[in-house]
PDB file of C-alpha atoms in Angstrom:
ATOM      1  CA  UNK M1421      -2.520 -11.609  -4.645  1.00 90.00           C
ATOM      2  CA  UNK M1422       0.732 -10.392  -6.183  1.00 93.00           C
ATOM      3  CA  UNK M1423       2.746  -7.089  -5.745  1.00 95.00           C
ATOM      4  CA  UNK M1424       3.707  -6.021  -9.822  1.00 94.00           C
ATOM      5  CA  UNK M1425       5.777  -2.770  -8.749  1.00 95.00           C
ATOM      6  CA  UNK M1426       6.219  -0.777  -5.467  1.00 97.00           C
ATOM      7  CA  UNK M1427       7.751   2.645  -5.579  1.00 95.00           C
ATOM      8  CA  UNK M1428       8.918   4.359  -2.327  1.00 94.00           C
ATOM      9  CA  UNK M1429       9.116   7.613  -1.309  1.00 87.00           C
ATOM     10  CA  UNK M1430      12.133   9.696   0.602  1.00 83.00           C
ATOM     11  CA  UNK M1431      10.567   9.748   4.478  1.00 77.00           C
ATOM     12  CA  UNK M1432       9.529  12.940   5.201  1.00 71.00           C
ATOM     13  CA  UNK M1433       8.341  14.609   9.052  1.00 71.00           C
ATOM     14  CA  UNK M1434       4.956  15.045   8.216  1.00 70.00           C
ATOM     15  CA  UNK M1435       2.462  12.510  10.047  1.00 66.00           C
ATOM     16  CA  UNK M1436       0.360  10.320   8.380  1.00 73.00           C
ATOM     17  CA  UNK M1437       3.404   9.956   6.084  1.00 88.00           C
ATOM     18  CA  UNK M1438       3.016   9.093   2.317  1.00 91.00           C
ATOM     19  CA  UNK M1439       5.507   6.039   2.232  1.00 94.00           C
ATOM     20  CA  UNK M1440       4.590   5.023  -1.789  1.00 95.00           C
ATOM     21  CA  UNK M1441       2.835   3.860  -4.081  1.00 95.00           C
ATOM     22  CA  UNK M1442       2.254   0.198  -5.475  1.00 96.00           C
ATOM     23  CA  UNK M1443       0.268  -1.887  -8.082  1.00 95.00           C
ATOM     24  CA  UNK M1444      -1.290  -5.016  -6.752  1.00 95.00           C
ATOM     25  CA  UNK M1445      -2.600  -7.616  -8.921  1.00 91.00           C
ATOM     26  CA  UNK M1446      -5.964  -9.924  -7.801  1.00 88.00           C
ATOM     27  CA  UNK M1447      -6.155 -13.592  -8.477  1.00 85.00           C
ATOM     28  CA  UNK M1448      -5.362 -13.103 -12.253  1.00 83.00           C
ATOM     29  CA  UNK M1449      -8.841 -11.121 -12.581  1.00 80.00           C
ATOM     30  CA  UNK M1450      -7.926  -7.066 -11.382  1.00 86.00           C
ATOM     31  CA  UNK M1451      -5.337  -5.129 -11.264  1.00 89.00           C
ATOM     32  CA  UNK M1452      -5.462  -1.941  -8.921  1.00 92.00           C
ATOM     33  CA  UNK M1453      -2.403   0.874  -9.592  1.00 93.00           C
ATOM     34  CA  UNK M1454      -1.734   3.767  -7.391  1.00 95.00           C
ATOM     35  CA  UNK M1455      -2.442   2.047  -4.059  1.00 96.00           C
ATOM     36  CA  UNK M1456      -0.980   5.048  -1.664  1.00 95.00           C
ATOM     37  CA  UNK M1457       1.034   3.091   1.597  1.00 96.00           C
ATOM     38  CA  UNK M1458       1.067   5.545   4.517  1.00 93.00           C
ATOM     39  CA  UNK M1459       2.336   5.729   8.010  1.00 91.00           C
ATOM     40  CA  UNK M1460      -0.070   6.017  10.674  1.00 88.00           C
ATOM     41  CA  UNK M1461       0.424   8.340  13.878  1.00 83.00           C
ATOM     42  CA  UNK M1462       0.472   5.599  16.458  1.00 86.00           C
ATOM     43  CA  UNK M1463       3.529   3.863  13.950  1.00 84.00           C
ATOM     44  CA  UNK M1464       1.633   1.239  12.028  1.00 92.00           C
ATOM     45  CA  UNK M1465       0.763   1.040   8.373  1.00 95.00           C
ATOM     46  CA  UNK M1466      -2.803   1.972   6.409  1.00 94.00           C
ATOM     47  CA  UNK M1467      -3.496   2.049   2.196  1.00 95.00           C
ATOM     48  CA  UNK M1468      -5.613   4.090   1.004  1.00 94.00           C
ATOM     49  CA  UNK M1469      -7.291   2.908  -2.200  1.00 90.00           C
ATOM     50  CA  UNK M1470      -7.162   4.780  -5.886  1.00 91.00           C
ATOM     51  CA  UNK M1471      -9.701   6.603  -7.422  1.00 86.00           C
ATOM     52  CA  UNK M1472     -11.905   5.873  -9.097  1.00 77.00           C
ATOM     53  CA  UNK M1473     -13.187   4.363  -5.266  1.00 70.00           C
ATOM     54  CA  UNK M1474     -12.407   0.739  -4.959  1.00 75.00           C
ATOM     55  CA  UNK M1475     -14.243  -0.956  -2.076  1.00 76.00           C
ATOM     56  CA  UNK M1476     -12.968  -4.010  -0.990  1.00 83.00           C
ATOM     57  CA  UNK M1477     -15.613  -5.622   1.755  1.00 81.00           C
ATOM     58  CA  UNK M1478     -13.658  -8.584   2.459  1.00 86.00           C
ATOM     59  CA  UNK M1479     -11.769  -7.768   5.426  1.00 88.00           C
ATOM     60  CA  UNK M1480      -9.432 -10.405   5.145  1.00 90.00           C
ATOM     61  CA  UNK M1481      -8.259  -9.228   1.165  1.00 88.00           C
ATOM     62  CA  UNK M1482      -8.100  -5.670   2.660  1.00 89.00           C
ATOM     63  CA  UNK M1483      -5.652  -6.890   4.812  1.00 93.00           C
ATOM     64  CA  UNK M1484      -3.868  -9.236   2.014  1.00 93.00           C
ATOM     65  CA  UNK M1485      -3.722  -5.810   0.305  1.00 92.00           C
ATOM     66  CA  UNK M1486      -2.002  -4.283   3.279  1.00 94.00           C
ATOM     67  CA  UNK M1487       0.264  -6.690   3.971  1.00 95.00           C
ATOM     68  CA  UNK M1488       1.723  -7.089   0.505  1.00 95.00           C
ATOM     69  CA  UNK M1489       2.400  -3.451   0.204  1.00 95.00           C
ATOM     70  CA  UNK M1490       4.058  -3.308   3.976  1.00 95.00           C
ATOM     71  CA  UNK M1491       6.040  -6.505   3.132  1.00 95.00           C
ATOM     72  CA  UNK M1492       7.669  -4.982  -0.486  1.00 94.00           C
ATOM     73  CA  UNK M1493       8.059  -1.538   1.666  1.00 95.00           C
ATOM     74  CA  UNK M1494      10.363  -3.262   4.853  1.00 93.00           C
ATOM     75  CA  UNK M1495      12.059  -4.873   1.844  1.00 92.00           C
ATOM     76  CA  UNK M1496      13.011  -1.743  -0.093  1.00 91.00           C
ATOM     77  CA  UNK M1497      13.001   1.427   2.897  1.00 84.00           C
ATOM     78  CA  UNK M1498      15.382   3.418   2.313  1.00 68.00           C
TER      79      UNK M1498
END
């Protein structure tokens, strides 16, 4: 899994907040633009996937996805 671009957004009040957006490239094989990074309510961090719908059922690259995205967000928060 590798992060090719993450671009933040200014924080805003609003909850869930939109945090930005990033393109992750799969093994090589898929890349997926657009991945939206929020904030959840209770604090922690969610993605929400592109259309068209991508469904990942591997819960464990789901949260390779996640992770990624968080990591390149901490790193560039404004």
């Amino acid at each position: 899994m590798k992060l090719i671009k993450f671009y933040p957004f200014p924080l805003s009040f609003r909850r869930p907040r939109l945090l930005g957006f990033a393109d992750v490239e799969l093994e090589n094989i898929l890349v997926i633009r657009g991945v939206k990074l929020f904030e959840a309510k209770n604090g922690g961090y969610f993605v929400q996937l592109p259309e068209p719908t991508v469904e990942i059922k591997d819960k464990k690259l789901l949260e390779s996805i996640r992770r990624v995205v968080v990591d390149k967000y901490k790193e560039v928060r404004f």
